[in-house]
Every structure is written in structure tokens, then in C-alpha cells.
Coordinates of C-alpha atoms and ligand atoms in Angstrom, one line a residue:
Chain A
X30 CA -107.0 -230.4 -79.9
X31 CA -106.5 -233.9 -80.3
X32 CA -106.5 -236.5 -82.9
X33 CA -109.1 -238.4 -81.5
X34 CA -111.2 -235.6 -80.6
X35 CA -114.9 -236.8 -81.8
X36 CA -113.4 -240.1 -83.3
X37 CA -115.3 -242.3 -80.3
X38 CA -119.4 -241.6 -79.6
X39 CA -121.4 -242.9 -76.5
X40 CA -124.1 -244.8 -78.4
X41 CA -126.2 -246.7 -75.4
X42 CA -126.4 -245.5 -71.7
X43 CA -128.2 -248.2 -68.9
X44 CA -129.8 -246.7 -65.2
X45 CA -131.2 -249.6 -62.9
X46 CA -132.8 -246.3 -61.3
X47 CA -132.8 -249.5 -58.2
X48 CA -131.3 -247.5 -55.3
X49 CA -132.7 -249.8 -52.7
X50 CA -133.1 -253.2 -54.3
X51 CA -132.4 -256.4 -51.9
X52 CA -131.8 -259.3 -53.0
X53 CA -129.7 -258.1 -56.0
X54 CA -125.4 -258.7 -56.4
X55 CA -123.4 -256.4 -57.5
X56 CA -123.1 -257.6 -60.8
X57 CA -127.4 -258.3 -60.8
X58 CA -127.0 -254.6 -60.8
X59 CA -124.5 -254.5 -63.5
X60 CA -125.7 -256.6 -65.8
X61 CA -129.2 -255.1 -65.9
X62 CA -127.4 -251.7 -66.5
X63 CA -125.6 -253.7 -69.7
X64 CA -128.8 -254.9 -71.4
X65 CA -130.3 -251.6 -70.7
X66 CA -127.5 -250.0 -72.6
X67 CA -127.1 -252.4 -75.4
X68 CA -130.8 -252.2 -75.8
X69 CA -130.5 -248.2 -75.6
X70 CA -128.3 -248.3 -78.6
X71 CA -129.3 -251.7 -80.6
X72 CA -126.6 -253.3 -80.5
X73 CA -126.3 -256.9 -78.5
X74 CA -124.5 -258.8 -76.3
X75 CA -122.3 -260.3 -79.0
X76 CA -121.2 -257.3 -80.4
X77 CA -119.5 -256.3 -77.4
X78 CA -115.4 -256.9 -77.8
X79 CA -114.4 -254.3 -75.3
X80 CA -114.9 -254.5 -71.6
X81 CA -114.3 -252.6 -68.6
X82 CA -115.5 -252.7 -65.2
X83 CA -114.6 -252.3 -61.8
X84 CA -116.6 -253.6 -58.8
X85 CA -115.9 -252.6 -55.2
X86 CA -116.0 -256.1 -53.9
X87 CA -114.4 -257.8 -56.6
X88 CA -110.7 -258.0 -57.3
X89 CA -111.5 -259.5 -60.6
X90 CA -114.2 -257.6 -62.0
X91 CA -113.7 -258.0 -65.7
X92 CA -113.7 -261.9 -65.4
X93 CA -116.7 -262.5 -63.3
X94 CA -119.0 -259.6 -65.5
X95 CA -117.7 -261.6 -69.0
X96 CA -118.6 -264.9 -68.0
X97 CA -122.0 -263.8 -66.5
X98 CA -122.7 -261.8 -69.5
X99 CA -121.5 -264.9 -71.8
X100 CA -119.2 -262.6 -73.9
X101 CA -115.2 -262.8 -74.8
X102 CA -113.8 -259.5 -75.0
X103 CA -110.8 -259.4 -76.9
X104 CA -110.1 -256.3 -75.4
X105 CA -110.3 -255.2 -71.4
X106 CA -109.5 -252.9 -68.6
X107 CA -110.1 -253.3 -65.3
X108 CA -108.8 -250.3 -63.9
X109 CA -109.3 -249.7 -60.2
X110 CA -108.7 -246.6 -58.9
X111 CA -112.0 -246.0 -56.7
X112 CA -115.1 -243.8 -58.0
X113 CA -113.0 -241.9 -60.9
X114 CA -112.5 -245.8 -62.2
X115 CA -115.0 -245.5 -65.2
X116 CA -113.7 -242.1 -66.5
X117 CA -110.3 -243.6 -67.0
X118 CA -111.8 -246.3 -68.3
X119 CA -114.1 -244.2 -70.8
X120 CA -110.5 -242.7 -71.8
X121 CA -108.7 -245.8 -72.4
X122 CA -111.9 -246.8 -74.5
X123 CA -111.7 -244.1 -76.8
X124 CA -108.2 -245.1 -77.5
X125 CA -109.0 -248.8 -77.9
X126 CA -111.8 -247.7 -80.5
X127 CA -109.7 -245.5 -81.9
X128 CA -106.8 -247.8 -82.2
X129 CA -109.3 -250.6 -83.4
X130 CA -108.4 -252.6 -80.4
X131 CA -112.3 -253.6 -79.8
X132 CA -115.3 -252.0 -81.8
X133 CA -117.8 -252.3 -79.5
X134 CA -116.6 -250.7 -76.1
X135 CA -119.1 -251.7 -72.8
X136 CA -118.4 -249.7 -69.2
X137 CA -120.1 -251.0 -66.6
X138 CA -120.8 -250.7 -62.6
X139 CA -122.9 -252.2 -60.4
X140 CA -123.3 -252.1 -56.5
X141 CA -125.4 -253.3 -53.5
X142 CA -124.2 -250.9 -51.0
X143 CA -127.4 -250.2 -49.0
X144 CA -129.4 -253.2 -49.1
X145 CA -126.2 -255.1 -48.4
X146 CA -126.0 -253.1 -45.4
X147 CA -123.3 -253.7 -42.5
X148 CA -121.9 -257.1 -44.8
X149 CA -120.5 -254.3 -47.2
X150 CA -117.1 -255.8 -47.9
X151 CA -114.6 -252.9 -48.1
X152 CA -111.8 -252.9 -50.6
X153 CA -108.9 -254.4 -48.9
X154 CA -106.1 -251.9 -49.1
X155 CA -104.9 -251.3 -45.9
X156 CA -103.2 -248.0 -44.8
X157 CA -100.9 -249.2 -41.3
X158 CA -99.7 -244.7 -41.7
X159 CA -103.2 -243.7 -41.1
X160 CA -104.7 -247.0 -38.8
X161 CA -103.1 -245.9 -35.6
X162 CA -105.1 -242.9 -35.9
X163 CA -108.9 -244.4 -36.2
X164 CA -110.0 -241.4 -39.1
X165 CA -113.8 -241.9 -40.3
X166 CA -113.1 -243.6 -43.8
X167 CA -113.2 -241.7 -46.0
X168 CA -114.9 -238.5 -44.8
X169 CA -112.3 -237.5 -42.5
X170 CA -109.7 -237.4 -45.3
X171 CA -112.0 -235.2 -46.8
X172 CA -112.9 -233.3 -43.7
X173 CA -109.5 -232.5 -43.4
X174 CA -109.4 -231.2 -46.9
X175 CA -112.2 -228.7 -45.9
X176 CA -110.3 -227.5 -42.9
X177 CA -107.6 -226.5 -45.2
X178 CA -110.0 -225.0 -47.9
X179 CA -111.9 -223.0 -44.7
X180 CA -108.5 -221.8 -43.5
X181 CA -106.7 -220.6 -47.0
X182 CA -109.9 -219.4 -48.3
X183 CA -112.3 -218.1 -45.1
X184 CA -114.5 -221.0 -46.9
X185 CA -117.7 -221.5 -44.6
X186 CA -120.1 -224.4 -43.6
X187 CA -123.4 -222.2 -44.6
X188 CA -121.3 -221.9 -48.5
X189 CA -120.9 -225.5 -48.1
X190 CA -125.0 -226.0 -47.5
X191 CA -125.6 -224.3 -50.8
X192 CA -124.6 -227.3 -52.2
X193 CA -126.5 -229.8 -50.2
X194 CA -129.7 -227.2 -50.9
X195 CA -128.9 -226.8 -54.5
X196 CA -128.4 -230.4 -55.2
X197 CA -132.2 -231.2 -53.7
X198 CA -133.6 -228.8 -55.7
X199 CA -132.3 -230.3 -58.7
X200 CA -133.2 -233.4 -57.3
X201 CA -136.3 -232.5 -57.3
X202 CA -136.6 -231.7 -60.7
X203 CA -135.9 -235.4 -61.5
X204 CA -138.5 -238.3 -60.7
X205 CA -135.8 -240.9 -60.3
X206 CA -134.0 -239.2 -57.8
X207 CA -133.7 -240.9 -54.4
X208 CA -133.6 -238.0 -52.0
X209 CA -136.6 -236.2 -52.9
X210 CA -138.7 -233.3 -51.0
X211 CA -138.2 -230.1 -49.3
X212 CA -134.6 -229.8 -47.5
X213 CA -134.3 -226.0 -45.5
X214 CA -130.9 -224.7 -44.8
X215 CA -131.9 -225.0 -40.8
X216 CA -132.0 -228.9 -41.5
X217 CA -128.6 -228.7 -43.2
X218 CA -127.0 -226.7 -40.7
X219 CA -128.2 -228.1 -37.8
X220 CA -127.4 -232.0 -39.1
X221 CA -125.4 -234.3 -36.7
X222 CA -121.6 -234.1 -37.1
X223 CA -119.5 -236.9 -38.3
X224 CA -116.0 -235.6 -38.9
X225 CA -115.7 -231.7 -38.5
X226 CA -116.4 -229.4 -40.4
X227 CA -118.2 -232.1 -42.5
X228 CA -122.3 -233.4 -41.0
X229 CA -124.4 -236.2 -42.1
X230 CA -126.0 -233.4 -44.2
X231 CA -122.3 -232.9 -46.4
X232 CA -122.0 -236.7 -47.5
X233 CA -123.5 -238.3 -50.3
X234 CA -126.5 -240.6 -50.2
X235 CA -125.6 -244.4 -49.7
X236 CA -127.6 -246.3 -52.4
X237 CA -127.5 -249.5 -54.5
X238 CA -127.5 -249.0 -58.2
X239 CA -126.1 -250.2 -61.6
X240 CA -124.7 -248.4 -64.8
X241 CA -123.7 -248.9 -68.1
X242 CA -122.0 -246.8 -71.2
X243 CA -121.9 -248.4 -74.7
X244 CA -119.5 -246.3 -77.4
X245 CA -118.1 -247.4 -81.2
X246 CA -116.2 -245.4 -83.5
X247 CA -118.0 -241.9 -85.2
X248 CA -118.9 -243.9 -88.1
X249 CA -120.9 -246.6 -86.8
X250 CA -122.6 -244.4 -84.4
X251 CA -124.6 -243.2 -87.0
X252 CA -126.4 -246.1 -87.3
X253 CA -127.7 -246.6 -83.6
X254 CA -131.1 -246.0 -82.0
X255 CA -130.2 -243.1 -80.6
X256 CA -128.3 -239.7 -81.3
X257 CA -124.7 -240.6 -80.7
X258 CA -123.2 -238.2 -78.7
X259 CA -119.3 -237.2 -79.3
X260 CA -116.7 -237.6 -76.6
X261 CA -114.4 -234.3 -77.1
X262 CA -112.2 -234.7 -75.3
X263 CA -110.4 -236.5 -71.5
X264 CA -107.9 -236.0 -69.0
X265 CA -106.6 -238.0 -66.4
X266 CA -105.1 -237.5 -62.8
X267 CA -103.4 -239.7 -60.7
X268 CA -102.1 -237.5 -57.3
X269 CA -101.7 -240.2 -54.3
X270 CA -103.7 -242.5 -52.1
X271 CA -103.5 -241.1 -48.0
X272 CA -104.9 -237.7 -47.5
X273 CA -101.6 -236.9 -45.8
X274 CA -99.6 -237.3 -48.9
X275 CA -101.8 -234.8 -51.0
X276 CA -99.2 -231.7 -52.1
X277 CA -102.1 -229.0 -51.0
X278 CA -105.0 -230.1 -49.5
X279 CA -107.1 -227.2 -51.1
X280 CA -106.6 -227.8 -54.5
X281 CA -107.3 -231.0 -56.3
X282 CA -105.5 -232.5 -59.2
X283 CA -109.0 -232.0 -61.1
X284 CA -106.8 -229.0 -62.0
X285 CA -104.5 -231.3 -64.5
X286 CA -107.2 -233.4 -65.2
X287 CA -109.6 -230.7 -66.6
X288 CA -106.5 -228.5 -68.6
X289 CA -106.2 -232.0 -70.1
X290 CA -109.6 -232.6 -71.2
X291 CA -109.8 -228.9 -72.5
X292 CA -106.6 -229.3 -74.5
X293 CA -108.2 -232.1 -76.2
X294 CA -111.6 -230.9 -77.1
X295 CA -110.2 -227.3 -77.9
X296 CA -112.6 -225.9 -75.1
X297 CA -112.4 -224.2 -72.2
X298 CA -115.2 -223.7 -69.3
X299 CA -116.8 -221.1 -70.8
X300 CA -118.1 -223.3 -73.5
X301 CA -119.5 -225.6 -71.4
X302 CA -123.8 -225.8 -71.1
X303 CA -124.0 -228.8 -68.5
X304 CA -121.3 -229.8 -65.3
X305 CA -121.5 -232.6 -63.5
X306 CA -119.0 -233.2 -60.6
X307 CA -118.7 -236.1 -57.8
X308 CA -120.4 -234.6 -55.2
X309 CA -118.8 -237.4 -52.5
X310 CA -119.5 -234.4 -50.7
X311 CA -120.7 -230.9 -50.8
X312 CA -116.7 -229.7 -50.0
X313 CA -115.8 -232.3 -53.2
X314 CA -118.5 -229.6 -55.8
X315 CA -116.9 -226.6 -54.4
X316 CA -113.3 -227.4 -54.8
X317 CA -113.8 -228.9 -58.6
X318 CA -115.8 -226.4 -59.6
X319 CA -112.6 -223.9 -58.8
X320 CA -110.1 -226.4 -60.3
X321 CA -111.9 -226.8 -63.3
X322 CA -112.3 -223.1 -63.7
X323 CA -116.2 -222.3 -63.3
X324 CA -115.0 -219.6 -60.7
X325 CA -111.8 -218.3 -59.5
X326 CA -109.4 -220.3 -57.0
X327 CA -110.9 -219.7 -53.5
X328 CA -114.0 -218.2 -55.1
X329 CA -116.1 -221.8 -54.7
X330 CA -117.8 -220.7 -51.2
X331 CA -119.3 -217.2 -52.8
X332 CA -120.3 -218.3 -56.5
X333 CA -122.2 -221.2 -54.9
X334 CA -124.0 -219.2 -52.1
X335 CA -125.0 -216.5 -55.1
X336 CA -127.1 -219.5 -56.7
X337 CA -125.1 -220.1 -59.3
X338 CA -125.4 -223.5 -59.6
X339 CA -129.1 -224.1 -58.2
X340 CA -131.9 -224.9 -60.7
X341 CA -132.4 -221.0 -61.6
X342 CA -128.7 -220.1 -61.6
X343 CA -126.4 -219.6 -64.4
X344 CA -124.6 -222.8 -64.1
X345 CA -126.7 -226.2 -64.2
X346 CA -124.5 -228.5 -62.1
X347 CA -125.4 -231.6 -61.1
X348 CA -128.9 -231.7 -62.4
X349 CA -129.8 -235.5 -62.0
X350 CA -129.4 -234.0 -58.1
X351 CA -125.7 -235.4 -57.7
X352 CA -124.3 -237.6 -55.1
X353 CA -126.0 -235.8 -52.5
X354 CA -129.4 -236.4 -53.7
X355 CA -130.5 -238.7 -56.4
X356 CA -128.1 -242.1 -55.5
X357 CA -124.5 -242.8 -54.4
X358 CA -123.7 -246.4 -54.6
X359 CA -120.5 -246.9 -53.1
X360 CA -118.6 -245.5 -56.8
X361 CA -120.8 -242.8 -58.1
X362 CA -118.3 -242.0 -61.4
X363 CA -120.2 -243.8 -64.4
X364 CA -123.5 -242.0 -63.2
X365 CA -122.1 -238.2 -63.8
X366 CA -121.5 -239.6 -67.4
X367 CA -125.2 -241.3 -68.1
X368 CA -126.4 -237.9 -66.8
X369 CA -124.2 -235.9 -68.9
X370 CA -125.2 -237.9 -72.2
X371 CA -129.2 -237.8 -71.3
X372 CA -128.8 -233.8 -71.1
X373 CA -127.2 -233.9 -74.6
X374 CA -129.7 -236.0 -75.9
X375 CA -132.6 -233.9 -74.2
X376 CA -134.7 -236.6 -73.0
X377 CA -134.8 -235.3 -69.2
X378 CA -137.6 -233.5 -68.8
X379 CA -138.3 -230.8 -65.8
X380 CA -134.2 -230.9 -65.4
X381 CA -133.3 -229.9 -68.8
X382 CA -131.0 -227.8 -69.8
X383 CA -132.2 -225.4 -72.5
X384 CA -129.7 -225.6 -75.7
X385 CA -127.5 -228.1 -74.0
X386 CA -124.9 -229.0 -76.9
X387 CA -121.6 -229.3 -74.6
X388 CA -121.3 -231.3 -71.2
X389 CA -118.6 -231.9 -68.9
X390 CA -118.5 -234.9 -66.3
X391 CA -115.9 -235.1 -63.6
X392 CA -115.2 -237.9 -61.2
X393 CA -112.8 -238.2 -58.1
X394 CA -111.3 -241.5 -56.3
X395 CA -109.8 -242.1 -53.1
X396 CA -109.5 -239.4 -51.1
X397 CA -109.4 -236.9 -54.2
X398 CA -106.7 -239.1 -55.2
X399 CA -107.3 -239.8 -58.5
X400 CA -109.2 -237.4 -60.6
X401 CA -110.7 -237.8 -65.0
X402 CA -112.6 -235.5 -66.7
X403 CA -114.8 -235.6 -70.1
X404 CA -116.2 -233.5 -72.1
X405 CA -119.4 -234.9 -74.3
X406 CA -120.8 -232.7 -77.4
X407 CA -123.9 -233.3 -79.3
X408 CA -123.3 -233.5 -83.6
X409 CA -123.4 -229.6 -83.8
X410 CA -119.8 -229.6 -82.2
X411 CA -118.2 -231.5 -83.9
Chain B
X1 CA -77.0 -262.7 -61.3
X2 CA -76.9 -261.5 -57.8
X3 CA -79.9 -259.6 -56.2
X4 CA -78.9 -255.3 -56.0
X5 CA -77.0 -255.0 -53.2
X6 CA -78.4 -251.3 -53.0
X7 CA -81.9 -252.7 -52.1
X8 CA -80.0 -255.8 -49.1
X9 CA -81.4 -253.9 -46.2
X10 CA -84.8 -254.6 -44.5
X11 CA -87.8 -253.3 -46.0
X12 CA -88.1 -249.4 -44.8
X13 CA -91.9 -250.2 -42.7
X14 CA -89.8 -252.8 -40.7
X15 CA -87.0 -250.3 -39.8
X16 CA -89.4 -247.6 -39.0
X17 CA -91.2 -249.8 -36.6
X18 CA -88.0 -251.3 -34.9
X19 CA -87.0 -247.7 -34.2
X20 CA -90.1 -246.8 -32.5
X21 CA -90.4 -249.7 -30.6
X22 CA -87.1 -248.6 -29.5
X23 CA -88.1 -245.3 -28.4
X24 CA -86.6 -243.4 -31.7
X25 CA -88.6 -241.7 -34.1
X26 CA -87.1 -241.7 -36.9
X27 CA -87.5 -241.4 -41.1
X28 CA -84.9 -241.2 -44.0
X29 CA -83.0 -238.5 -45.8
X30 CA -82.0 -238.4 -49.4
X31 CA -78.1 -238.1 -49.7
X32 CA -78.2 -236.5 -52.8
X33 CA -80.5 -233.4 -52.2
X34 CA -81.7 -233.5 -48.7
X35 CA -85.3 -234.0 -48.5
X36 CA -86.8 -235.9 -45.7
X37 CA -90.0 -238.5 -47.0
X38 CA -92.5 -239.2 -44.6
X39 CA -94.0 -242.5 -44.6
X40 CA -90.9 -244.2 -45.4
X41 CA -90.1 -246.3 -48.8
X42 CA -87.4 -247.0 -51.4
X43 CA -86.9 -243.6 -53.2
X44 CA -86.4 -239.8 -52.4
X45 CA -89.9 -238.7 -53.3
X46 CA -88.2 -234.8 -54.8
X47 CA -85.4 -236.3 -56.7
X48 CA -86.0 -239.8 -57.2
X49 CA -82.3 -240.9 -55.9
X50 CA -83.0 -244.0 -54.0
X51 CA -79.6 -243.1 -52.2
X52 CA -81.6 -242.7 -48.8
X53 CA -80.0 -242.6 -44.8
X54 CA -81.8 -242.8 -41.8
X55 CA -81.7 -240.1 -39.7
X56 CA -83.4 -238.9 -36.0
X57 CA -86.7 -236.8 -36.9
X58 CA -86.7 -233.6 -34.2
X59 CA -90.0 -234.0 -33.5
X60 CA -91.1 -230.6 -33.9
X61 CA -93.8 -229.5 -36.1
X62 CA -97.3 -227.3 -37.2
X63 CA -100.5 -228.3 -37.2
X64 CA -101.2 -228.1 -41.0
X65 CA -105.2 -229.7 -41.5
X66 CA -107.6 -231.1 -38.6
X67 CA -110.5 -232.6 -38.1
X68 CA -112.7 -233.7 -34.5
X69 CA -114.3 -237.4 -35.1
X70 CA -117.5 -237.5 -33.6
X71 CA -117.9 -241.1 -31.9
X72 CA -120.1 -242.8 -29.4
X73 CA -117.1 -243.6 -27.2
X74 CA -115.9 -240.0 -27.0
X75 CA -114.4 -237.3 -30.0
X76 CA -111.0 -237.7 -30.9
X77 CA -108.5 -235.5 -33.1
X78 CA -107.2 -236.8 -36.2
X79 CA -104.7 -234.1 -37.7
X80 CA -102.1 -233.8 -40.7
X81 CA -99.1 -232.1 -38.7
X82 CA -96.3 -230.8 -41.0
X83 CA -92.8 -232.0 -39.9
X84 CA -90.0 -229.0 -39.2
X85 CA -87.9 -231.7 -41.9
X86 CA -90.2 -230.7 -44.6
X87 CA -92.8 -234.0 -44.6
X88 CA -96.2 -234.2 -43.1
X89 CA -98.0 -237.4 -41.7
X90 CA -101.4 -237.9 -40.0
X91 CA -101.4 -238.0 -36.2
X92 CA -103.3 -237.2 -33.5
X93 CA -102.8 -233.9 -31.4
X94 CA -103.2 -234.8 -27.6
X95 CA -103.4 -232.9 -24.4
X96 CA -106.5 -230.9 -25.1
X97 CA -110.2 -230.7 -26.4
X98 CA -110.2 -232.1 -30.3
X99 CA -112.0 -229.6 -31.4
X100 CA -109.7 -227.0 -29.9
X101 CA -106.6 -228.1 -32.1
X102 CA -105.9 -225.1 -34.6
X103 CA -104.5 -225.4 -37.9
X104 CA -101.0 -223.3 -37.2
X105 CA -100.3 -225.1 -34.0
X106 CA -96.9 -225.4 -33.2
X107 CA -96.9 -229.3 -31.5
X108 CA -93.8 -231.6 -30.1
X109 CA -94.2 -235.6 -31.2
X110 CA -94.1 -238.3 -28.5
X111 CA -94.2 -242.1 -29.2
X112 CA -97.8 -243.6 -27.7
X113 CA -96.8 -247.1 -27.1
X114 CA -100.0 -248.8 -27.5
X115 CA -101.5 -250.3 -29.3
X116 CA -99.0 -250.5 -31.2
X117 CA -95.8 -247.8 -31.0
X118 CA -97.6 -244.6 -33.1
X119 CA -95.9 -240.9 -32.9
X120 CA -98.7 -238.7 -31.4
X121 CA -98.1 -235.0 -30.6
X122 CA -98.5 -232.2 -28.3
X123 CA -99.1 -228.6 -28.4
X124 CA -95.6 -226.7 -27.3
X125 CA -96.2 -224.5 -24.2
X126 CA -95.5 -221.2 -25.7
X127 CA -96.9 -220.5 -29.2
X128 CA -95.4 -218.1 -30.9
Ligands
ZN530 ZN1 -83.6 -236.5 -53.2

């Protein structure tokens, strides 16, 4: 365990719930996701001396988000390193707070990625060792991944539906989902392919949406609107940036990001009530939930086919109905979090999890380049 | 204060290129323990010894991951072969249906000159 094990709380959490909303910027979506949080929690704009943020259009991010939102952080981080971005950021926060760098820490993310449409500007970070070769971006990275994972393992695309399956039914479970109604395993199956083994039906949703994560220091969490809920412990992962360049293509570094994050909060995956994992897709839930330990390496394709993680299984994962199901825009990261922190507080409804007093969110970026874990408690662990 | 004399030749993209326009393929070796890095750059990726020579690439190597795009103007390959040198890339394997190239593959590289000079590769007649 750490030092700063329960030191830093997540006091406000902001959800646009706008996964098709033209006619709104990026930072539109952002900045409604920062009042909503601020306003979750009491606090105001003023109070905020900690900022990070990173856009997918934006190489300045932090800039363009504090002059819009009229503040001047004295502390910020703009840390780009794809859909994982606001996990590292929520663990460089904690060590701000902690460090009394800022006292008021605000992690934000907006995006426009559907109603924007084909004038999505991609992040410009060209790869001239991969170009020649025209692979989808990214799902064929990640299709190669699987190819690897089916070969080593005897991994199979009907273990990979389960996901997709158990990710709608969560989904609907939840009234802001986006992705919402009855899905059969036919449908999944028999969905157009994009980059084999990997269909339509194995990618995440493409969505607009903004988020937002307000934390202080234990002490003054005390004193907010809401429950504060405890940030146990992190871990960070940085492994490479081209598919070809990842040491084994069946096992993530989610495996040194989550012995991190369980070091620090003095737990291991058997403690844990709630998992949420970036489900970029349904390849991306299987693989972390072997690295981080839920089953055994290789294990992913038959624990997820038994039910495990569907709404009557034994572990909830996912329960907002992930990236598959209730909203993906463009960096899904900061939404595993706000889910993760609403199950701890037990406000959500036909998708909560009975007795929920430890979560654990986990984000990837890139082509499972970079990977953070957290792990959230309620009071009672601390 | 001079510039490091170590670091005086061109950038390790621009010799890479040259030597496939030229026909070669070709990556560097680390003098001090051997290891071969694929794509090129300024340090041994095993040891970190920047002491680095170019050497000829044999061209031989295995189909280690694979995947068939599906596109409107026909599928295509896209593959991570593992070099015989140790390092592995992303290529394409040619010379049969995309969705027939197996992971274990044993496949020969061959410089595709447009649009640009790329290494490409081919299955080997007789798999073992
Ligand atoms: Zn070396």
C-alpha cells in the first residue's frame, strides 16, 4: 500500500448523456460535462486550480478548455496518450492533491465524433512503418491482436459475442445508454466484417459525448454534496505505439498497470465488487479481464461464454453497457471512471450492483499501447 | 562545443529508404550484443547501446499475427511477419487469398516498388 492510498476523493462527476448532439464543439461538450461536475459536488468554477484535459482535435487542450471556462489553473496536465489519457491524468492528480500542487483537481473530455461525421479530424501522428500497408485504423491493430489471442489460446469469435451480448444487456439495464434493445447472438455473428476476425458487431459505438471528474484532498471531501468516494489506489502503463512493436500480442501491459494499482490500494481482484474495462472492442474486455486477473491467462473466451460477466453473472463488468453499448466518443477512458463512482455512490438504478463498496476502472490507448488502472472505494474502505 | 560526432550520420528513416530504393533491404545491428531492431532508430532497443551497424536483412521470416481487410475495392492482407533476425514489422503477405495467410507461415520478403519502395512477402514453396 501506498502513502497516498485514500489521501485524494472524487467529489463531482459530469455526463452530457448527448451521444448525438449537432451543433456542439468538442469543448461545448466539455465544458457542460465541467459545470455538471462542479455543480455535482458544490464547488465552482473558481475553485478549480488543477486542470487536465486532452481533446482529440486539439494539440493544446488545456489552453483552449481554461480560457473558455475563464479559470487559471496553477497546476496542469495535458497528457495525451489516446483513450487511457484521463486515467493518467486522474493519477497525476492525486499526486498534485496530495503534493498540494492544486486543491481543486478538474478532468475533463469532450468530443463530437458522430455528429461531426466524415470532418472528424484525426490526431496527426503519422506511422510511414505501417502506411504502406493501408491497415483499418485502428481495428486492424486490434484484429491482429485477436488473431494472436485465437491462435495461443483456441480463443473463438462466438466467446468474443458474449461480450457484445453481455454488454447490451447491461445496456439495457441503463436508460442513458445509446444502444438499446434486443441484440441475438445470430445478429452478432452474422455482422459484416471489417478487419478479420473482428465485425462491425466487435467495435465500439461511435458517439459524441462529454465528461468531467472533480477530486480535493480526503479532508475537504467531507464537506461536498455528495459521498466522496476514495481513490485506492493507480497504476500506469506505457508499452509502444505500432501494433507491430507490441512484445506479445496476447497479453496487454494492463498486466503492469493493474499489479500497480493493486500494490497501492492493498487489493487484489478478488476484492473487487464492480469492473469496468475499455471495451474498444469485445477482444479489448476479454484480454483485460485475464491481465487484470478476473480469470486465468487464456481463460477470457470460457469465463465470458459461462455468463460471468452478463447482468446475472458473478462478475458486473461494464454495467453502464460499456463501449459497445451505451456511447464511445472517439476516447471513451473518463466514462469507465464516472460509471465506476455512480456504482459506489448507488444512484444507478436497475444496473446496480448490490453492496458495491470497491470498483475498478481500466482504460487502454493506442493500439493497447498505453494502459491505467484505478481502483475507487466507498468510506467503508478506507 | 561540437555536435556528437556519434550521432553525424543521416537520420536512420532516410538510410532505410535509400537502401530500398536501391534494391537492399536492410536494418541495423547492435555491435555490442547483437540484436537486430526493426523499424530503425538511434538505440539498440535490448541493450540500449546506440553503437548500431547496418547490416543486409535475409529476408526470411514467419507469419506471426494476420488479419484480411475487408474493402470495397477488394480484401487485402495486412500481417505482423517475425524476421529470422529476431524483429518483426507489419507487411503484407502476397501471392495468395488474404484470408488464407496462416499465422506460422514461413514467407520470403521482396521490395514492392510502388508506391513507394515497401518490403512485402511471399509464402516459401515448401513449408515445413
Ligand atoms: Zn544491444
Amino acid at each position: 500500500m501506498t502513502a497516498l492510498r485514500g489521501q485524494v476523493a472524487v467529489v463531482g462527476i459530469g455526463n452530457t448523456r448527448r451521444w448525438n448532439a449537432p451543433g456542439r464543439t468538442p469543448f461545448d461538450q466539455a465544458q457542460e460535462a465541467a459545470i455538471l461536475a462542479l455543480e455535482d459536488c458544490g464547488l465552482g468554477l473558481k475553485d478549480v486550480d488543477g486542470l487536465f484535459c486532452a481533446i482529440s482535435s486539439s494539440g493544446l487542450p488545456v489552453l483552449n478548455m481554461a480560457e473558455k471556462l475563464g479559470i487559471r489553473p496553477r497546476h496542469a496536465d495535458g497528457t495525451m496518450v489516446g483513450g487511457a489519457s484521463f486515467l493518467f491524468h486522474l493519477q497525476a492528480a492525486v499526486s498534485a492533491l496530495a503534493h498540494g500542487l492544486c486543491d481543486v483537481a478538474l478532468i475533463v473530455y469532450g468530443s463530437n465524433q458522430l455528429s461531426a461525421g466524415g470532418r472528424l479530424v484525426s490526431m496527426p501522428d503519422p506511422q510511414p512503418y505501417e502506411a504502406p500497408y493501408r491497415p483499418r485504423y485502428p481495428i486492424s491493430s486490434y484484429a491482429l491482436a485477436a488473431s494472436r489471442h485465437m491462435h495461443t489460446y483456441g480463443t473463438t469469435r462466438e466467446q468474443l459475442a458474449e461480450v457484445a451480448l453481455s454488454a447490451r444487456a447491461w445496456a439495457n439495464l441503463n436508460p442513458d445508454a445509446f444502444a438499446r434493445g434486443p441484440l441475438t447472438r445470430d445478429a452478432v455473428l452474422g455482422a459484416r466484417m471489417i478487419s478479420d476476425p473482428l465485425s462491425k458487431a466487435d467495435c465500439c459505438l461511435v458517439t459524441d459525448g462529454g465528461a468531467a471528474l472533480v477530486l480535493t484532498r480526503a479532508d475537504r471531501a467531507m464537506d461536498m454534496k455528495a459521498a466522496p468516494v476514495y481513490v485506492l489506489g493507480t497504476g500506469t502503463a506505457v508499452s509502444h505505439r505500432q501494433i507491430a512493436a507490441m512484445p506479445d500480442l496476447a497479453t496487454t501491459a494492463a498486466v503492469e498497470s493493474g499489479q500497480r494499482a493493486y500494490a497501492a490500494a492493498g487489493l487484489g481482484p478478488r476484492d473487487i465488487d464492480h469492473v469496468m474495462v475499455y471495451d474498444a472492442f469485445t477482444i479489448t474486455t476479454l484480454m483485460f479481464l485475464e491481465d487484470l486477473g478476473f480469470c486465468a491467462k487464456g481463460e477470457g473466451g470460457p469465463y465470458i461464454a459461462s455468463g460471468a460477466i452478463a447482468p446475472d453473472g458473478s462478475l458486473p463488468v461494464n454495467t453502464n453497457g460499456g463501449g459497445l453499448s451505451c456511447n464511445h466518443p472517439g476516447m471513451y477512458g473518463l466514462f469507465t471512471l464516472v460509471e465506476a463512482v455512480a456504482q459506489l455512490r448507488g444512484i444507478c438504478g436497475a444496473r446496480q450492483v448490490a453492496g458495491c463498496e470497491v470498483a475498478l476502472a481500466h482504460a487502454n490507448g493506442g493500439v493497447l499501447s498505453s494502459q491505467a488502472t484505478a481502483i475507487l472505494g466507498s468510506a467503508a474502505t478506507l | 562545443m561540437s555536435a556528437d560526432p556519434r550521432f553525424d550520420r543521416p537520420g536512420p528513416d532516410d538510410v532505410f529508404n535509400a537502401a530500398l530504393a536501391e534494391g537492399r533491404f536492410r536494418l541495423q545491428r547492435c555491435r555490442v550484443c547483437g540484436a537486430m531492431r526493426c523499424p530503425p532508430g538511434l538505440v539498440c532497443l535490448a541493450c540500449g547501446s546506440p553503437d548500431l551497424a547496418w547490416v543486409a536483412v535475409s529476408g526470411a521470416g514467419e507469419v506471426y499475427a494476420t488479419t484480411t481487410v475487408r474493402a470495397r475495392e477488394g480484401d487485402y492482407n495486412v500481417a505482423i511477419v517475425a524476421l529470422a533476425e529476431g524483429p518483426r514489422m507489419m507487411s503484407r503477405v502476397e501471392g495468395l487469398a488474404p484470408e488464407a495467410v496462416a499465422i506460422g507461415m514461413k514467407v520470403m520478403a521482396r521490395i514492392a516498388p510502388e508506391p513507394e519502395p515497401h518490403v512485402v512477402f511471399k509464402p516459401v514453396e515448401h513449408q515445413p
